[in-house]
């Protein structure tokens, strides 16, 4: 028993101040827990939307659904750009008085559990003693460690500007420049559109093409914005979007090759390709994927195919194998002179919590326990690591993301509050619940198209570690139904 800890009120550390960190903080406030500190390694809040500031950066989901259900906003576009999303998060943080809880430029390095005290100590880069915390909420997500290709991992002779999309060089001007874009994923298609407008030439280095659907992104009209300011209209539009995504993902219809949603979306993608590039059979051949629809992240863009047809744009059907002083060498051995090289190469997605170390009961190291295959109960809790919760953890990547954040925040805050109310000092997931849940989930995931090809959803072993295969409602229901039988509170 930990008598000193049992009499102490909840004191919580939240790591990260993006969407999920803000969701966790507000959920704690709603439960009456005000003693929490948010550790943010960057100079400002926002997480993804603080770092991803490249030209054209925009969310793939509609603004009304990529926002908190309890915080409306006067959105200017159907799909918000990074500046507007950053503004929204600042607005929410101010309204809920979160800034006084945030420590900026404070990078967490270690999270260590104390067996005698039943609490955690966090060590940070600054070396400041932050005291002890009864619980820790990790809100760092999983798309946060930029993945650099081999040719860009060490010092090179390249004299131009080289940057990853999530580490954009402040003030970098593409006007009149020869630009190389490495990759063809979601961030790549956005930056290509802007590069085509501004640059003198754009070369896209493609390893493999992706399935693409039109996005339907546009500015709202003034009349639409007036209507959106009405609470019932706003709620109705959000509800329609939520229900639409829920129906598409019912019984993993979107992620099974025989699923109705999967078949419909594949046909729509092919029709879009034909409509945009039907007069360019050379490009059609280069951009048609050979893997199953949805087996990798499907890209949404209204403008990418049109940009490909620009005389300024060249689609190079090879990756980059090296850099020269003046540009890049592709896998075919051809050299390309480039003023700017943009790495749209994604993230080390399977490396959950890769920015810091977590030590649990009996000195157990979380990454050693995972052995390269991250897993958790509902993506939030791991046996042997009591009072430690994850937001957007393993196997919770799905649509609509913010609905998942809210469910995870409520799950976490409710358990922390219940433990405090009952005078309990230790919140643990039952190992049996953890094993049964993950066996069931992996069995479902093996039947999806995600298991048919290599993608960033998988660990090195091929195990799918990021995706949730069903609807948001199914997940939210489980967080409510399972929280009491699966979790135990002890002293």
CSV table of C-alpha atoms in Angstrom, one decimal:
chain,number,residue,atom,x,y,z
A,1,UNK,CA,0.0,0.0,0.0
A,2,UNK,CA,1.1,3.6,-0.6
A,3,UNK,CA,-0.4,5.5,2.3
A,4,UNK,CA,1.0,8.9,1.3
A,5,UNK,CA,-0.2,8.6,-2.3
A,6,UNK,CA,-3.7,7.3,-1.3
A,7,UNK,CA,-4.5,10.6,0.5
A,8,UNK,CA,-3.3,12.8,-2.3
A,9,UNK,CA,-5.6,14.3,-4.9
A,10,UNK,CA,-5.1,13.6,-8.6
A,11,UNK,CA,-2.1,15.4,-10.1
A,12,UNK,CA,-1.8,14.7,-13.8
A,13,UNK,CA,0.9,15.2,-16.5
A,14,UNK,CA,-0.2,15.5,-20.1
A,15,UNK,CA,2.5,15.2,-22.7
A,16,UNK,CA,1.6,17.1,-25.9
A,17,UNK,CA,-0.7,20.1,-26.6
A,18,UNK,CA,-2.2,19.1,-29.9
A,19,UNK,CA,-5.9,18.1,-30.4
A,20,UNK,CA,-5.6,15.0,-28.2
A,21,UNK,CA,-3.8,16.8,-25.4
A,22,UNK,CA,-6.3,19.6,-25.4
A,23,UNK,CA,-9.1,17.0,-25.3
A,24,UNK,CA,-7.5,15.3,-22.3
A,25,UNK,CA,-7.1,18.5,-20.4
A,26,UNK,CA,-10.7,19.6,-21.0
A,27,UNK,CA,-12.0,16.1,-20.0
A,28,UNK,CA,-10.1,16.4,-16.7
A,29,UNK,CA,-11.5,19.9,-16.1
A,30,UNK,CA,-15.0,18.6,-16.7
A,31,UNK,CA,-14.4,16.0,-14.0
A,32,UNK,CA,-13.3,18.6,-11.6
A,33,UNK,CA,-9.5,17.9,-11.9
A,34,UNK,CA,-7.6,21.2,-12.2
A,35,UNK,CA,-4.2,20.1,-11.0
A,36,UNK,CA,-2.5,19.1,-14.3
A,37,UNK,CA,0.5,20.2,-16.3
A,38,UNK,CA,0.8,20.0,-20.1
A,39,UNK,CA,4.3,19.5,-21.3
A,40,UNK,CA,4.9,20.8,-24.8
A,41,UNK,CA,8.3,20.5,-26.6
A,42,UNK,CA,7.4,23.2,-29.1
A,43,UNK,CA,7.2,27.0,-28.6
A,44,UNK,CA,3.4,26.8,-29.2
A,45,UNK,CA,0.4,24.5,-29.0
A,46,UNK,CA,-1.1,22.6,-31.8
A,47,UNK,CA,0.9,19.5,-32.3
A,48,UNK,CA,0.5,18.4,-35.9
A,49,UNK,CA,-0.7,21.9,-36.9
A,50,UNK,CA,2.2,23.6,-35.2
A,51,UNK,CA,4.8,21.5,-37.1
A,52,UNK,CA,3.0,21.0,-40.5
A,53,UNK,CA,3.2,24.5,-42.0
A,54,UNK,CA,4.2,23.7,-45.5
A,55,UNK,CA,2.4,25.6,-48.3
A,56,UNK,CA,-1.0,23.9,-49.0
A,57,UNK,CA,-1.2,22.1,-45.6
A,58,UNK,CA,-4.8,21.4,-45.0
A,59,UNK,CA,-6.8,18.8,-43.1
A,60,UNK,CA,-8.3,15.9,-45.1
A,61,UNK,CA,-11.6,15.8,-43.1
A,62,UNK,CA,-14.4,18.4,-43.2
A,63,UNK,CA,-14.0,21.2,-40.6
A,64,UNK,CA,-17.3,20.5,-38.9
A,65,UNK,CA,-16.1,16.9,-38.0
A,66,UNK,CA,-12.4,17.7,-37.5
A,67,UNK,CA,-13.3,19.8,-34.4
A,68,UNK,CA,-14.6,19.2,-30.9
A,69,UNK,CA,-18.3,18.3,-30.6
A,70,UNK,CA,-18.6,20.8,-27.7
A,71,UNK,CA,-16.8,23.7,-29.4
A,72,UNK,CA,-18.3,25.3,-32.5
A,73,UNK,CA,-16.3,27.6,-34.8
A,74,UNK,CA,-16.9,30.0,-37.6
A,75,UNK,CA,-15.0,28.0,-40.2
A,76,UNK,CA,-14.1,29.7,-43.5
A,77,UNK,CA,-13.6,26.5,-45.5
A,78,UNK,CA,-15.1,23.1,-45.9
A,79,UNK,CA,-11.6,21.7,-45.1
A,80,UNK,CA,-9.5,24.0,-42.9
A,81,UNK,CA,-5.9,25.0,-43.6
A,82,UNK,CA,-3.2,24.8,-40.9
A,83,UNK,CA,-3.5,28.4,-40.0
A,84,UNK,CA,-7.2,28.2,-39.3
A,85,UNK,CA,-6.8,24.9,-37.3
A,86,UNK,CA,-4.1,26.5,-35.3
A,87,UNK,CA,-6.4,29.4,-34.6
A,88,UNK,CA,-9.2,27.1,-33.6
A,89,UNK,CA,-7.0,25.3,-31.1
A,90,UNK,CA,-5.8,28.6,-29.6
A,91,UNK,CA,-9.4,29.6,-29.3
A,92,UNK,CA,-10.4,26.4,-27.5
A,93,UNK,CA,-7.4,26.6,-25.2
A,94,UNK,CA,-8.2,30.2,-24.2
A,95,UNK,CA,-11.8,29.4,-23.6
A,96,UNK,CA,-10.9,26.6,-21.3
A,97,UNK,CA,-8.1,28.5,-19.6
A,98,UNK,CA,-5.5,25.9,-20.6
A,99,UNK,CA,-2.5,28.2,-21.3
A,100,UNK,CA,-1.7,28.6,-17.6
A,101,UNK,CA,-1.3,24.8,-17.5
A,102,UNK,CA,1.2,24.5,-20.4
A,103,UNK,CA,4.9,24.4,-20.2
A,104,UNK,CA,6.3,25.3,-23.7
A,105,UNK,CA,9.7,24.3,-24.9
A,106,UNK,CA,9.7,21.5,-22.3
A,107,UNK,CA,10.6,18.2,-23.9
A,108,UNK,CA,9.9,15.1,-21.8
A,109,UNK,CA,12.7,12.5,-21.9
A,110,UNK,CA,11.7,9.9,-19.3
A,111,UNK,CA,8.5,8.9,-17.5
A,112,UNK,CA,9.3,6.7,-14.5
A,113,UNK,CA,6.8,4.8,-12.2
A,114,UNK,CA,7.5,4.5,-8.5
A,115,UNK,CA,6.5,1.1,-7.1
A,116,UNK,CA,6.6,2.4,-3.5
A,117,UNK,CA,4.8,5.7,-4.1
A,118,UNK,CA,2.4,4.7,-6.9
A,119,UNK,CA,3.1,7.8,-9.0
A,120,UNK,CA,5.4,9.0,-11.8
A,121,UNK,CA,8.3,11.3,-12.1
A,122,UNK,CA,9.0,13.0,-15.4
A,123,UNK,CA,12.4,14.1,-16.4
A,124,UNK,CA,12.6,16.8,-19.1
A,125,UNK,CA,15.3,18.3,-21.2
A,126,UNK,CA,15.5,21.4,-19.0
A,127,UNK,CA,16.4,19.4,-15.9
A,128,UNK,CA,13.7,21.2,-13.8
A,129,UNK,CA,12.1,19.2,-11.0
A,130,UNK,CA,8.4,19.0,-11.8
A,131,UNK,CA,7.4,17.0,-8.8
A,132,UNK,CA,5.4,13.8,-8.8
A,133,UNK,CA,2.3,12.9,-10.8
A,134,UNK,CA,-0.4,10.5,-9.9
A,135,UNK,CA,-1.2,9.8,-13.6
A,136,UNK,CA,0.4,10.5,-17.0
A,137,UNK,CA,-1.5,11.0,-20.2
A,138,UNK,CA,0.6,10.7,-23.4
A,139,UNK,CA,-0.9,12.8,-26.1
A,140,UNK,CA,1.9,12.8,-28.7
A,141,UNK,CA,0.1,10.8,-31.4
A,142,UNK,CA,2.0,8.5,-33.7
A,143,UNK,CA,2.7,10.7,-36.8
A,144,UNK,CA,5.3,12.8,-35.1
A,145,UNK,CA,8.7,11.5,-35.9
A,146,UNK,CA,9.7,12.5,-39.4
A,147,UNK,CA,10.9,9.7,-41.6
A,148,UNK,CA,13.9,10.7,-43.6
A,149,UNK,CA,15.1,8.6,-46.5
A,150,UNK,CA,18.7,7.2,-46.4
A,151,UNK,CA,20.1,9.9,-48.6
A,152,UNK,CA,19.0,12.7,-46.3
A,153,UNK,CA,20.0,11.2,-42.9
A,154,UNK,CA,23.6,12.5,-42.9
A,155,UNK,CA,25.4,15.6,-44.0
A,156,UNK,CA,25.4,16.1,-47.8
A,157,UNK,CA,27.0,18.3,-50.4
A,158,UNK,CA,23.7,19.6,-51.6
A,159,UNK,CA,23.7,23.4,-51.7
A,160,UNK,CA,20.0,24.1,-52.0
A,161,UNK,CA,17.2,24.1,-49.5
A,162,UNK,CA,16.3,20.6,-48.1
A,163,UNK,CA,13.4,20.1,-45.7
A,164,UNK,CA,10.8,17.6,-44.5
A,165,UNK,CA,7.2,18.8,-44.9
A,166,UNK,CA,6.7,18.6,-41.1
A,167,UNK,CA,9.9,20.7,-40.5
A,168,UNK,CA,9.3,23.4,-43.0
A,169,UNK,CA,12.0,26.1,-43.3
A,170,UNK,CA,10.4,29.3,-42.1
A,171,UNK,CA,10.3,31.9,-44.9
A,172,UNK,CA,11.3,29.4,-47.6
A,173,UNK,CA,10.2,31.0,-50.9
A,174,UNK,CA,9.4,28.7,-53.9
A,175,UNK,CA,8.9,31.5,-56.3
A,176,UNK,CA,10.7,30.9,-59.6
A,177,UNK,CA,12.6,27.9,-58.2
A,178,UNK,CA,13.2,24.4,-59.5
A,179,UNK,CA,11.5,22.2,-56.9
A,180,UNK,CA,11.8,18.5,-56.2
A,181,UNK,CA,9.1,16.7,-54.2
A,182,UNK,CA,10.0,13.3,-52.9
A,183,UNK,CA,6.8,11.2,-52.3
A,184,UNK,CA,3.2,11.1,-53.5
A,185,UNK,CA,1.3,10.8,-50.2
A,186,UNK,CA,-1.2,13.2,-48.6
A,187,UNK,CA,1.3,16.0,-47.8
A,188,UNK,CA,3.0,15.6,-51.2
A,189,UNK,CA,-0.1,16.2,-53.2
A,190,UNK,CA,-0.8,19.4,-51.2
A,191,UNK,CA,2.6,20.9,-51.6
A,192,UNK,CA,2.8,19.9,-55.3
A,193,UNK,CA,-0.2,22.1,-56.0
A,194,UNK,CA,1.4,25.1,-54.4
A,195,UNK,CA,4.8,24.4,-55.9
A,196,UNK,CA,3.3,24.2,-59.4
A,197,UNK,CA,1.8,27.7,-58.9
A,198,UNK,CA,5.0,29.3,-57.6
A,199,UNK,CA,8.0,27.4,-59.0
A,200,UNK,CA,9.6,27.5,-62.4
A,201,UNK,CA,9.5,23.6,-62.6
A,202,UNK,CA,8.4,20.8,-60.3
A,203,UNK,CA,9.7,17.2,-60.4
A,204,UNK,CA,7.8,14.6,-58.4
A,205,UNK,CA,9.8,11.5,-57.4
A,206,UNK,CA,7.3,8.6,-57.1
A,207,UNK,CA,8.1,5.2,-55.7
A,208,UNK,CA,4.5,4.0,-56.1
A,209,UNK,CA,1.3,5.8,-56.9
A,210,UNK,CA,-1.6,6.1,-54.5
A,211,UNK,CA,-5.4,5.8,-54.8
A,212,UNK,CA,-6.9,9.3,-55.0
A,213,UNK,CA,-10.4,10.6,-54.4
A,214,UNK,CA,-11.7,14.2,-55.0
A,215,UNK,CA,-11.8,16.2,-51.8
A,216,UNK,CA,-14.5,18.8,-52.5
A,217,UNK,CA,-12.5,21.5,-50.6
A,218,UNK,CA,-13.7,25.1,-51.0
A,219,UNK,CA,-14.5,28.3,-49.2
A,220,UNK,CA,-17.9,28.6,-47.6
A,221,UNK,CA,-20.1,31.2,-49.0
A,222,UNK,CA,-21.2,34.1,-46.7
A,223,UNK,CA,-24.7,32.6,-46.5
A,224,UNK,CA,-23.3,29.2,-45.6
A,225,UNK,CA,-21.2,30.8,-42.8
A,226,UNK,CA,-24.2,32.7,-41.5
A,227,UNK,CA,-26.2,29.4,-41.3
A,228,UNK,CA,-23.2,27.6,-39.7
A,229,UNK,CA,-23.2,30.1,-36.9
A,230,UNK,CA,-26.6,28.8,-35.9
A,231,UNK,CA,-26.1,26.0,-33.3
A,232,UNK,CA,-28.8,23.6,-34.8
A,233,UNK,CA,-27.4,24.0,-38.3
A,234,UNK,CA,-23.9,23.4,-37.1
A,235,UNK,CA,-25.0,20.4,-35.1
A,236,UNK,CA,-26.9,18.9,-38.0
A,237,UNK,CA,-24.0,19.2,-40.4
A,238,UNK,CA,-21.6,17.6,-38.0
A,239,UNK,CA,-24.1,14.8,-37.3
A,240,UNK,CA,-24.5,14.1,-41.0
A,241,UNK,CA,-20.8,13.9,-41.5
A,242,UNK,CA,-20.4,11.7,-38.5
A,243,UNK,CA,-23.2,9.3,-39.6
A,244,UNK,CA,-21.8,9.1,-43.1
A,245,UNK,CA,-18.4,8.0,-41.9
A,246,UNK,CA,-19.9,5.6,-39.4
A,247,UNK,CA,-22.0,3.9,-42.1
A,248,UNK,CA,-19.0,3.6,-44.5
A,249,UNK,CA,-17.0,1.9,-41.8
A,250,UNK,CA,-19.7,-0.4,-40.5
A,251,UNK,CA,-18.3,-3.9,-40.1
A,252,UNK,CA,-15.1,-2.7,-41.8
A,253,UNK,CA,-16.9,-2.2,-45.1
A,254,UNK,CA,-14.2,0.3,-46.1
A,255,UNK,CA,-11.3,-1.9,-45.3
A,256,UNK,CA,-12.4,-5.2,-46.8
A,257,UNK,CA,-11.9,-5.9,-50.5
A,258,UNK,CA,-15.5,-7.4,-50.6
A,259,UNK,CA,-16.9,-4.5,-48.6
A,260,UNK,CA,-19.6,-2.4,-50.3
A,261,UNK,CA,-17.9,0.9,-49.3
A,262,UNK,CA,-14.5,-0.3,-50.6
A,263,UNK,CA,-15.9,-1.3,-53.9
A,264,UNK,CA,-17.8,2.0,-54.3
A,265,UNK,CA,-14.8,4.1,-53.4
A,266,UNK,CA,-12.5,2.2,-55.7
A,267,UNK,CA,-14.9,2.8,-58.6
A,268,UNK,CA,-15.1,6.5,-57.7
A,269,UNK,CA,-11.3,6.8,-57.6
A,270,UNK,CA,-11.0,5.2,-61.0
A,271,UNK,CA,-13.7,7.4,-62.5
A,272,UNK,CA,-12.0,10.5,-61.0
A,273,UNK,CA,-8.6,9.4,-62.6
A,274,UNK,CA,-10.3,8.8,-66.0
A,275,UNK,CA,-12.1,12.2,-65.8
A,276,UNK,CA,-8.9,14.1,-65.0
A,277,UNK,CA,-6.3,12.2,-66.9
A,278,UNK,CA,-8.2,10.3,-69.6
A,279,UNK,CA,-6.5,12.4,-72.3
A,280,UNK,CA,-3.1,11.6,-70.9
A,281,UNK,CA,-2.6,7.8,-71.1
A,282,UNK,CA,1.0,8.2,-70.3
A,283,UNK,CA,0.1,9.7,-66.9
A,284,UNK,CA,-2.7,7.3,-66.4
A,285,UNK,CA,-0.3,4.4,-66.5
A,286,UNK,CA,2.1,6.0,-64.0
A,287,UNK,CA,-0.6,6.9,-61.4
A,288,UNK,CA,-2.7,3.7,-61.4
A,289,UNK,CA,-1.9,1.7,-58.2
A,290,UNK,CA,-1.3,-2.0,-58.3
A,291,UNK,CA,-2.3,-2.7,-54.7
A,292,UNK,CA,-5.9,-3.0,-53.4
A,293,UNK,CA,-7.9,0.1,-52.8
A,294,UNK,CA,-7.5,1.4,-49.2
A,295,UNK,CA,-4.5,-0.9,-48.6
A,296,UNK,CA,-2.5,2.2,-48.0
A,297,UNK,CA,-3.8,5.6,-46.9
A,298,UNK,CA,-6.1,6.9,-49.6
A,299,UNK,CA,-5.2,10.4,-50.7
A,300,UNK,CA,-7.9,13.1,-51.2
A,301,UNK,CA,-7.1,16.0,-53.6
A,302,UNK,CA,-9.0,18.1,-56.1
A,303,UNK,CA,-5.9,19.5,-57.7
A,304,UNK,CA,-3.1,17.0,-57.9
A,305,UNK,CA,-4.1,15.4,-61.2
A,306,UNK,CA,-4.5,18.8,-62.8
A,307,UNK,CA,-1.1,19.8,-61.5
A,308,UNK,CA,0.4,16.7,-63.1
A,309,UNK,CA,-0.8,18.0,-66.5
A,310,UNK,CA,1.0,21.3,-66.1
A,311,UNK,CA,4.0,21.8,-68.5
A,312,UNK,CA,6.0,22.8,-65.5
A,313,UNK,CA,5.5,19.4,-63.8
A,314,UNK,CA,7.4,16.2,-64.4
A,315,UNK,CA,6.4,12.9,-62.8
A,316,UNK,CA,9.6,10.8,-62.3
A,317,UNK,CA,8.6,7.2,-61.8
A,318,UNK,CA,11.6,6.5,-59.5
A,319,UNK,CA,12.7,7.3,-56.0
A,320,UNK,CA,15.8,9.4,-55.1
A,321,UNK,CA,19.0,7.5,-54.3
A,322,UNK,CA,21.3,10.3,-53.6
A,323,UNK,CA,22.1,14.0,-53.6
A,324,UNK,CA,24.6,16.0,-55.5
A,325,UNK,CA,25.8,19.6,-54.9
A,326,UNK,CA,23.1,20.9,-57.3
A,327,UNK,CA,20.3,18.4,-57.0
A,328,UNK,CA,19.3,14.8,-56.8
A,329,UNK,CA,20.1,11.5,-58.5
A,330,UNK,CA,17.1,9.2,-59.1
A,331,UNK,CA,17.1,5.4,-58.9
A,332,UNK,CA,17.6,5.3,-62.6
A,333,UNK,CA,20.9,7.2,-62.3
A,334,UNK,CA,19.5,10.4,-63.9
A,335,UNK,CA,20.6,13.7,-62.3
A,336,UNK,CA,18.2,16.5,-61.6
A,337,UNK,CA,19.2,20.1,-60.9
A,338,UNK,CA,17.0,21.4,-58.1
A,339,UNK,CA,16.9,24.6,-56.0
A,340,UNK,CA,14.7,23.1,-53.4
A,341,UNK,CA,14.1,19.5,-52.3
A,342,UNK,CA,11.0,18.8,-50.2
A,343,UNK,CA,10.8,15.5,-48.4
A,344,UNK,CA,7.1,14.4,-48.3
A,345,UNK,CA,8.2,11.0,-46.9
A,346,UNK,CA,5.9,10.6,-44.0
A,347,UNK,CA,6.7,9.5,-40.5
A,348,UNK,CA,8.1,6.6,-38.4
A,349,UNK,CA,4.5,5.6,-37.7
A,350,UNK,CA,5.0,2.3,-35.9
A,351,UNK,CA,7.4,3.9,-33.4
A,352,UNK,CA,4.8,4.9,-30.8
A,353,UNK,CA,6.1,7.1,-28.0
A,354,UNK,CA,9.5,7.1,-29.7
A,355,UNK,CA,10.4,10.5,-28.4
A,356,UNK,CA,10.8,9.4,-24.8
A,357,UNK,CA,11.2,6.4,-22.5
A,358,UNK,CA,8.5,5.0,-20.2
A,359,UNK,CA,9.4,2.8,-17.2
A,360,UNK,CA,6.7,0.9,-15.4
A,361,UNK,CA,6.3,-1.6,-12.6
A,362,UNK,CA,9.5,-3.4,-11.5
A,363,UNK,CA,11.5,-1.2,-13.8
A,364,UNK,CA,9.9,-2.6,-17.0
A,365,UNK,CA,10.7,-0.6,-20.2
A,366,UNK,CA,7.7,-0.1,-22.4
A,367,UNK,CA,9.5,-0.3,-25.7
A,368,UNK,CA,11.3,-3.4,-24.6
A,369,UNK,CA,8.0,-5.0,-23.7
A,370,UNK,CA,6.5,-4.0,-27.0
A,371,UNK,CA,9.4,-5.5,-29.0
A,372,UNK,CA,8.6,-3.3,-32.0
A,373,UNK,CA,4.9,-4.3,-32.0
A,374,UNK,CA,3.0,-1.6,-30.0
A,375,UNK,CA,-0.3,-2.7,-28.6
A,376,UNK,CA,-2.7,-1.5,-25.9
A,377,UNK,CA,-6.2,-2.0,-24.5
A,378,UNK,CA,-8.4,0.4,-26.6
A,379,UNK,CA,-5.2,2.0,-27.6
A,380,UNK,CA,-5.0,3.6,-24.1
A,381,UNK,CA,-3.6,1.2,-21.4
A,382,UNK,CA,-0.9,-1.4,-21.1
A,383,UNK,CA,-0.4,-4.1,-18.4
A,384,UNK,CA,2.5,-3.3,-16.1
A,385,UNK,CA,2.2,0.5,-16.6
A,386,UNK,CA,-0.5,1.6,-14.2
A,387,UNK,CA,-1.9,5.2,-14.2
A,388,UNK,CA,-0.4,5.7,-17.7
A,389,UNK,CA,-2.8,6.4,-20.5
A,390,UNK,CA,-2.3,7.1,-24.2
A,391,UNK,CA,-4.3,9.3,-26.5
A,392,UNK,CA,-4.4,8.2,-30.2
A,393,UNK,CA,-2.4,5.1,-29.2
A,394,UNK,CA,-2.0,1.8,-31.1
A,395,UNK,CA,-4.9,0.7,-33.3
A,396,UNK,CA,-7.0,3.8,-32.9
A,397,UNK,CA,-6.2,5.5,-36.2
A,398,UNK,CA,-9.6,6.0,-37.9
A,399,UNK,CA,-12.2,8.6,-39.0
A,400,UNK,CA,-13.4,10.9,-37.5
A,401,UNK,CA,-10.2,11.4,-35.5
A,402,UNK,CA,-11.5,14.0,-33.0
A,403,UNK,CA,-14.4,11.7,-32.0
A,404,UNK,CA,-11.8,9.1,-31.0
A,405,UNK,CA,-9.9,11.7,-29.0
A,406,UNK,CA,-13.0,12.8,-27.1
A,407,UNK,CA,-13.8,9.1,-26.3
A,408,UNK,CA,-10.2,8.4,-25.1
A,409,UNK,CA,-10.2,11.6,-23.0
A,410,UNK,CA,-13.5,10.7,-21.3
A,411,UNK,CA,-12.3,7.2,-20.7
A,412,UNK,CA,-9.0,8.4,-19.1
A,413,UNK,CA,-10.5,11.3,-17.1
A,414,UNK,CA,-13.3,9.1,-15.7
A,415,UNK,CA,-10.9,6.5,-14.4
A,416,UNK,CA,-8.5,9.1,-12.9
A,417,UNK,CA,-11.5,10.8,-11.2
A,418,UNK,CA,-13.0,7.6,-10.0
A,419,UNK,CA,-9.7,6.4,-8.5
A,420,UNK,CA,-9.4,9.8,-6.7
A,421,UNK,CA,-12.9,9.6,-5.4
A,422,UNK,CA,-12.4,6.1,-4.0
A,423,UNK,CA,-9.0,6.9,-2.5
A,424,UNK,CA,-7.3,4.4,-4.9
A,425,UNK,CA,-3.8,5.0,-6.0
A,426,UNK,CA,-3.3,2.5,-8.8
A,427,UNK,CA,-5.3,2.2,-12.1
A,428,UNK,CA,-4.4,-1.0,-14.1
A,429,UNK,CA,-5.7,-2.8,-17.1
A,430,UNK,CA,-6.4,-6.5,-16.4
A,431,UNK,CA,-4.0,-8.6,-18.4
A,432,UNK,CA,-6.8,-11.0,-19.5
A,433,UNK,CA,-8.9,-8.1,-20.9
A,434,UNK,CA,-5.8,-6.8,-22.7
A,435,UNK,CA,-5.0,-10.2,-24.3
A,436,UNK,CA,-8.6,-11.0,-25.3
A,437,UNK,CA,-9.2,-7.5,-26.8
A,438,UNK,CA,-6.0,-7.5,-28.9
A,439,UNK,CA,-6.5,-11.1,-30.1
A,440,UNK,CA,-10.0,-10.1,-31.2
A,441,UNK,CA,-8.8,-7.0,-32.9
A,442,UNK,CA,-5.9,-8.6,-34.7
A,443,UNK,CA,-8.2,-11.3,-36.0
A,444,UNK,CA,-10.4,-8.6,-37.5
A,445,UNK,CA,-7.4,-6.7,-38.9
A,446,UNK,CA,-6.0,-9.8,-40.7
A,447,UNK,CA,-9.1,-9.8,-42.8
A,448,UNK,CA,-8.6,-6.3,-44.1
A,449,UNK,CA,-6.8,-5.0,-47.2
A,450,UNK,CA,-4.3,-3.4,-44.9
A,451,UNK,CA,-2.8,-6.8,-44.4
A,452,UNK,CA,-2.2,-7.4,-48.2
A,453,UNK,CA,0.7,-5.0,-48.8
A,454,UNK,CA,3.4,-3.1,-46.9
A,455,UNK,CA,2.3,0.2,-45.5
A,456,UNK,CA,2.9,2.5,-42.6
A,457,UNK,CA,0.0,0.9,-40.7
A,458,UNK,CA,2.3,-2.1,-40.0
A,459,UNK,CA,5.2,-2.7,-37.7
A,460,UNK,CA,8.4,-4.2,-39.2
A,461,UNK,CA,6.9,-7.7,-38.6
A,462,UNK,CA,3.9,-6.9,-40.7
A,463,UNK,CA,1.5,-6.7,-37.7
A,464,UNK,CA,-1.0,-3.9,-38.1
A,465,UNK,CA,-0.4,-1.6,-35.2
A,466,UNK,CA,-2.1,1.7,-36.0
A,467,UNK,CA,-5.5,1.0,-37.6
A,468,UNK,CA,-9.0,0.6,-36.1
A,469,UNK,CA,-11.1,-1.4,-38.5
A,470,UNK,CA,-14.7,-0.5,-37.4
A,471,UNK,CA,-16.8,2.6,-36.9
A,472,UNK,CA,-16.3,5.4,-34.4
A,473,UNK,CA,-19.5,4.4,-32.7
A,474,UNK,CA,-18.3,0.9,-32.1
A,475,UNK,CA,-15.1,2.2,-30.5
A,476,UNK,CA,-16.9,4.8,-28.4
A,477,UNK,CA,-19.3,2.1,-27.1
A,478,UNK,CA,-16.4,-0.1,-26.1
A,479,UNK,CA,-14.7,2.7,-24.1
A,480,UNK,CA,-17.9,3.1,-22.1
A,481,UNK,CA,-18.9,-0.6,-21.7
A,482,UNK,CA,-15.5,-2.0,-20.9
A,483,UNK,CA,-14.0,0.6,-18.7
A,484,UNK,CA,-15.3,-0.9,-15.4
A,485,UNK,CA,-14.9,-4.7,-16.0
A,486,UNK,CA,-11.5,-4.4,-17.7
A,487,UNK,CA,-9.9,-1.9,-15.4
A,488,UNK,CA,-9.1,-2.5,-11.7
A,489,UNK,CA,-8.4,0.1,-9.0
A,490,UNK,CA,-6.0,-0.8,-6.1
A,491,UNK,CA,-3.9,0.7,-3.4
